[in-house]
Amino acid sequence: MKSIPTLATTMTPFPHSIDVNEPLKDALAMMESHGFHHLPVTENGQLVGVLSERDIHFLESPFSSTTRDDDLYVKDVYRSRAFSVDIHDALEDVLRVMAEQHLGAALVTKHGKLAGILTPNDVYRKFAEMIHKLKARPDGNDAA
């Protein structure tokens, strides 16, 4: 292996986010149309948290006093205490925290602005790529 993966090469560059004052149904539509499980939440262009599929499913659970309807906004459901990291943080440190705290996403910032998101699927994709590169040999013979 010639290089160690970084946060920047592993994350998904993430241009999609939703404002805290948008209707929840708009966030759901965005998440469903793009296949997202996590959606960064902004307020006046600043990152303020994350909305996850899990948060939305909680609305439908018997433990919730809220019901999912057209009157809810992102601000009613999102988590303001999201795990946010800088794009230059060490990937291994970010992954360690995510594993220890059972986190489903890390919001990646650069100069305080949203730059991407790191989810387990990003890590799986990068790990599969690394295994493929380790198996392939320049002489055409694959390692067993």
PDB file of C-alpha atoms in Angstrom, residues 14-90:
ATOM      1  CA  PHE A  14     -21.555  16.444   0.534  1.00  0.00           C
ATOM      2  CA  PRO A  15     -23.101  19.429  -1.187  1.00  0.00           C
ATOM      3  CA  HIS A  16     -26.564  18.542   0.164  1.00  0.00           C
ATOM      4  CA  SER A  17     -27.860  20.008   3.390  1.00  0.00           C
ATOM      5  CA  ILE A  18     -31.144  21.417   4.600  1.00  0.00           C
ATOM      6  CA  ASP A  19     -32.020  24.532   6.536  1.00  0.00           C
ATOM      7  CA  VAL A  20     -33.352  24.077  10.050  1.00  0.00           C
ATOM      8  CA  ASN A  21     -36.529  26.002   9.117  1.00  0.00           C
ATOM      9  CA  GLU A  22     -37.496  23.798   6.174  1.00  0.00           C
ATOM     10  CA  PRO A  23     -40.482  21.445   6.444  1.00  0.00           C
ATOM     11  CA  LEU A  24     -39.564  17.941   7.581  1.00  0.00           C
ATOM     12  CA  LYS A  25     -41.337  16.532   4.513  1.00  0.00           C
ATOM     13  CA  ASP A  26     -38.780  18.325   2.302  1.00  0.00           C
ATOM     14  CA  ALA A  27     -35.919  16.719   4.227  1.00  0.00           C
ATOM     15  CA  LEU A  28     -37.569  13.314   3.905  1.00  0.00           C
ATOM     16  CA  ALA A  29     -38.028  13.778   0.176  1.00  0.00           C
ATOM     17  CA  MET A  30     -34.370  14.746  -0.231  1.00  0.00           C
ATOM     18  CA  MET A  31     -33.166  11.804   1.846  1.00  0.00           C
ATOM     19  CA  GLU A  32     -35.366   9.331  -0.011  1.00  0.00           C
ATOM     20  CA  SER A  33     -34.534  10.617  -3.492  1.00  0.00           C
ATOM     21  CA  HIS A  34     -30.762  10.487  -2.865  1.00  0.00           C
ATOM     22  CA  GLY A  35     -30.683   7.437  -0.590  1.00  0.00           C
ATOM     23  CA  PHE A  36     -29.230   9.395   2.346  1.00  0.00           C
ATOM     24  CA  HIS A  37     -29.432   8.162   5.934  1.00  0.00           C
ATOM     25  CA  HIS A  38     -27.996  11.404   7.353  1.00  0.00           C
ATOM     26  CA  LEU A  39     -28.594  14.971   6.260  1.00  0.00           C
ATOM     27  CA  PRO A  40     -26.559  17.913   7.575  1.00  0.00           C
ATOM     28  CA  VAL A  41     -28.672  20.757   8.937  1.00  0.00           C
ATOM     29  CA  THR A  42     -27.760  24.412   8.519  1.00  0.00           C
ATOM     30  CA  GLU A  43     -29.097  27.708   9.776  1.00  0.00           C
ATOM     31  CA  ASN A  44     -28.267  30.856   7.837  1.00  0.00           C
ATOM     32  CA  GLY A  45     -25.580  28.863   6.016  1.00  0.00           C
ATOM     33  CA  GLN A  46     -23.878  27.631   9.210  1.00  0.00           C
ATOM     34  CA  LEU A  47     -23.752  23.958  10.135  1.00  0.00           C
ATOM     35  CA  VAL A  48     -25.891  23.378  13.237  1.00  0.00           C
ATOM     36  CA  GLY A  49     -26.523  19.637  13.351  1.00  0.00           C
ATOM     37  CA  VAL A  50     -27.722  16.539  11.564  1.00  0.00           C
ATOM     38  CA  LEU A  51     -31.009  14.859  10.773  1.00  0.00           C
ATOM     39  CA  SER A  52     -30.875  11.080  10.624  1.00  0.00           C
ATOM     40  CA  GLU A  53     -33.197   8.390   9.442  1.00  0.00           C
ATOM     41  CA  ARG A  54     -33.150   7.121  13.012  1.00  0.00           C
ATOM     42  CA  ASP A  55     -34.484  10.460  14.307  1.00  0.00           C
ATOM     43  CA  ILE A  56     -37.349  10.271  11.836  1.00  0.00           C
ATOM     44  CA  HIS A  57     -38.162   6.653  12.713  1.00  0.00           C
ATOM     45  CA  PHE A  58     -38.280   7.647  16.372  1.00  0.00           C
ATOM     46  CA  LEU A  59     -41.226   9.896  15.511  1.00  0.00           C
ATOM     47  CA  GLU A  60     -43.156   6.797  14.498  1.00  0.00           C
ATOM     48  CA  SER A  61     -42.250   4.826  17.615  1.00  0.00           C
ATOM     49  CA  PRO A  62     -44.565   4.340  20.590  1.00  0.00           C
ATOM     50  CA  PHE A  63     -41.985   6.208  22.728  1.00  0.00           C
ATOM     51  CA  SER A  64     -42.480   9.479  20.884  1.00  0.00           C
ATOM     52  CA  SER A  65     -45.087  12.028  21.889  1.00  0.00           C
ATOM     53  CA  THR A  66     -44.754  13.594  18.427  1.00  0.00           C
ATOM     54  CA  THR A  67     -46.254  12.247  15.248  1.00  0.00           C
ATOM     55  CA  ARG A  68     -44.780  12.616  11.803  1.00  0.00           C
ATOM     56  CA  ASP A  69     -47.000  14.981   9.869  1.00  0.00           C
ATOM     57  CA  ASP A  70     -46.859  17.944   7.528  1.00  0.00           C
ATOM     58  CA  ASP A  71     -46.680  20.448  10.407  1.00  0.00           C
ATOM     59  CA  LEU A  72     -43.198  19.442  11.551  1.00  0.00           C
ATOM     60  CA  TYR A  73     -40.012  21.243  10.594  1.00  0.00           C
ATOM     61  CA  VAL A  74     -36.424  20.065  10.562  1.00  0.00           C
ATOM     62  CA  LYS A  75     -35.825  22.125  13.730  1.00  0.00           C
ATOM     63  CA  ASP A  76     -38.386  19.948  15.543  1.00  0.00           C
ATOM     64  CA  VAL A  77     -36.449  16.743  14.940  1.00  0.00           C
ATOM     65  CA  TYR A  78     -32.747  17.260  14.144  1.00  0.00           C
ATOM     66  CA  ARG A  79     -29.878  16.746  16.608  1.00  0.00           C
ATOM     67  CA  SER A  80     -27.815  19.816  17.354  1.00  0.00           C
ATOM     68  CA  ARG A  81     -25.115  17.788  19.085  1.00  0.00           C
ATOM     69  CA  ALA A  82     -23.734  16.130  15.977  1.00  0.00           C
ATOM     70  CA  PHE A  83     -20.182  14.799  15.693  1.00  0.00           C
ATOM     71  CA  SER A  84     -18.288  17.365  13.646  1.00  0.00           C
ATOM     72  CA  VAL A  85     -14.635  17.084  12.610  1.00  0.00           C
ATOM     73  CA  ASP A  86     -12.169  19.086  10.553  1.00  0.00           C
ATOM     74  CA  ILE A  87     -11.144  17.730   7.158  1.00  0.00           C
ATOM     75  CA  HIS A  88      -7.514  17.618   8.348  1.00  0.00           C
ATOM     76  CA  ASP A  89      -8.258  15.410  11.385  1.00  0.00           C
ATOM     77  CA  ALA A  90      -6.695  11.977  11.276  1.00  0.00           C
TER      78      ALA A  90
END
